Amino acid sequence: MAIFEAKNIKKSFGKTEVLKNVSFEIEQGEVLCILGSSGSGKTTLLRCINFLEIPDNGHFILNDKLLFDASENVTRTDEEIRQNRLHFGLVFQQFNLFPQYNVLENVTLAPTLLKKGTPEEIDRNARNIIESVGLSDRIEHYPCQLSGGQQQRVAIARALALKPDILCFDEPTSALDPELTGEVLKVIKELKTKNTTMIVVTHEIEFAKEVADKVIFMADGVIVESGTAEEVIVNPKNERTQAFLSRFNTM
Amino acid sequence: MGFWEVTLSLLDGLKYTCLIFALTLVLALPLGLVISFGSMSKFKPLAYVIKTFVWIIRGVPLMLQVIIFFYVPGFIFGTPILSRFASVIAAFVINYACYFSEIYRGGIESIPRGQYEAGQVLGMTKSQVFFKVVLMQVVKRILAPMSNEVITLVKDTALARVIMIVEVIQAAQNFAGYGLMWPLFYTAVFYLAFVGLLTLLFGFFEKKLDYYKI
């Protein structure tokens, strides 16, 4: 049984239809990688899942419960959407750490504001998570004192601190120097071993091949091809997928 | 008229200068934030009303506004509503709140969307995002323009004398009636000391916020 199901998701900005009827599901502990060229709608899809954009059509089901339905206004109130967001974590391409807080404070801020435990529990939990992303020695550093790779690992820790059901990544390594992508991808791989359910929008084809249980290839707001990494990346059937991947292989 | 007598008299005037300065700051700083929210409101009619209001307040000399606040209620209601001092405070607070609101707006709008979104996806409420994430970054960004405004305010307090508030300059001017001009020039020392103190204070705040970069 799928832990999360998105069905018939549509989203337009003005007259531009960015998502045209996208549906997919993901099982507990699975890693879903979304591939596609820029403008294919993959980032918008991720933003819809995190309710940074509200889909015009379709619904989300999480753990057999209807989380959001575009046609039902009760699921669209500000408070409802805020609660729904807590089921998901999002790691941004540009990290978006809070510059005025140090590493520990970045991770503890939201759990503290949302009263997700006693201060001691929140602190202990945050320190454990920061250790798991390998930044225990940077706990009192500010974001401006960290490398891009370290900042992104803090961003992952910050998202994990709220124990989301599904952790989403929006091109987590695209803003990094090539030599720094490895440390971030390593953290994501480790999360997979801990049975974390993840949706990763990425351009790292090799990484996707290695880590993905399921791969979706998107183009022009629709899912062109989906299946295992083997099916989509190694033996793509659709010619658009083939064209996209061949560009990477020749590089 | 000896030096000490003049100094004491000017210090008496300085009391009003300081009072106008402090009351204006304490009231205009929060009011400016409210006005900036109004001018950024998604409810367009409100935004237009506020923007027009800011245009009028920033477009009319502060000296004239002080006069209007003191005399106009008298014309309308037959008796003055506000005392001399209250008129000055009302005019200064509204005037400075409008200037502050524009500085706030610039600061708030300069914070990247990603900061709001990062707060939102972490489940924070809108007010938590503003007060816990955005505000401190705004403070850092607007510190320099705010220090400019605050320093200008020190010297604008002299405008209160148009409705006969005896602040420093008016206190000195009173001596001119006896043929003494030097007290007027002497007031510059008071302003310089005041502004010097503020410059040090703002420098201290800037250093305080130096530990992070936006």
XYZ file of C-alpha atoms in Angstrom, chain A residues 47 50 52 78 82 85-86 88 90 92 96-101 109-110 113-114 142 144 158-159 162, chain B residues 113-115 117-126 128 131-137 211-214:
50
model
C 6.309 22.732 -4.500
C 4.840 20.946 0.030
C 4.095 26.203 -1.582
C -4.373 28.317 5.834
C 0.120 24.537 7.537
C 3.053 20.742 5.407
C 4.337 19.033 8.546
C 6.650 16.756 4.321
C 11.665 20.197 1.739
C 15.829 23.690 -1.326
C 17.619 28.852 2.507
C 19.124 28.528 5.954
C 18.261 31.270 8.427
C 21.427 33.431 8.425
C 20.962 34.938 11.893
C 20.831 31.536 13.605
C 13.837 26.747 15.693
C 10.792 25.124 14.092
C 8.073 27.194 17.884
C 5.749 24.274 17.187
C 26.641 30.457 11.341
C 27.938 32.268 6.334
C 16.604 21.096 9.759
C 13.990 19.283 7.661
C 10.355 17.685 12.344
C 11.242 34.585 -0.921
C 13.223 31.491 0.006
C 13.389 32.642 3.629
C 9.229 29.499 2.070
C 11.786 27.800 4.305
C 9.781 28.943 7.328
C 6.505 27.874 5.749
C 7.599 24.359 4.852
C 8.764 23.959 8.453
C 5.151 24.504 9.482
C 5.582 27.956 11.008
C 2.652 30.329 11.069
C 2.844 33.563 9.075
C 6.258 33.171 13.333
C 8.961 37.678 13.717
C 11.375 34.736 14.080
C 12.878 34.517 10.613
C 12.452 37.725 8.634
C 12.473 40.551 11.176
C 16.066 40.208 12.403
C 17.293 40.157 8.822
C 28.157 37.936 13.359
C 25.988 36.915 10.418
C 25.705 37.857 6.795
C 22.560 37.962 4.733
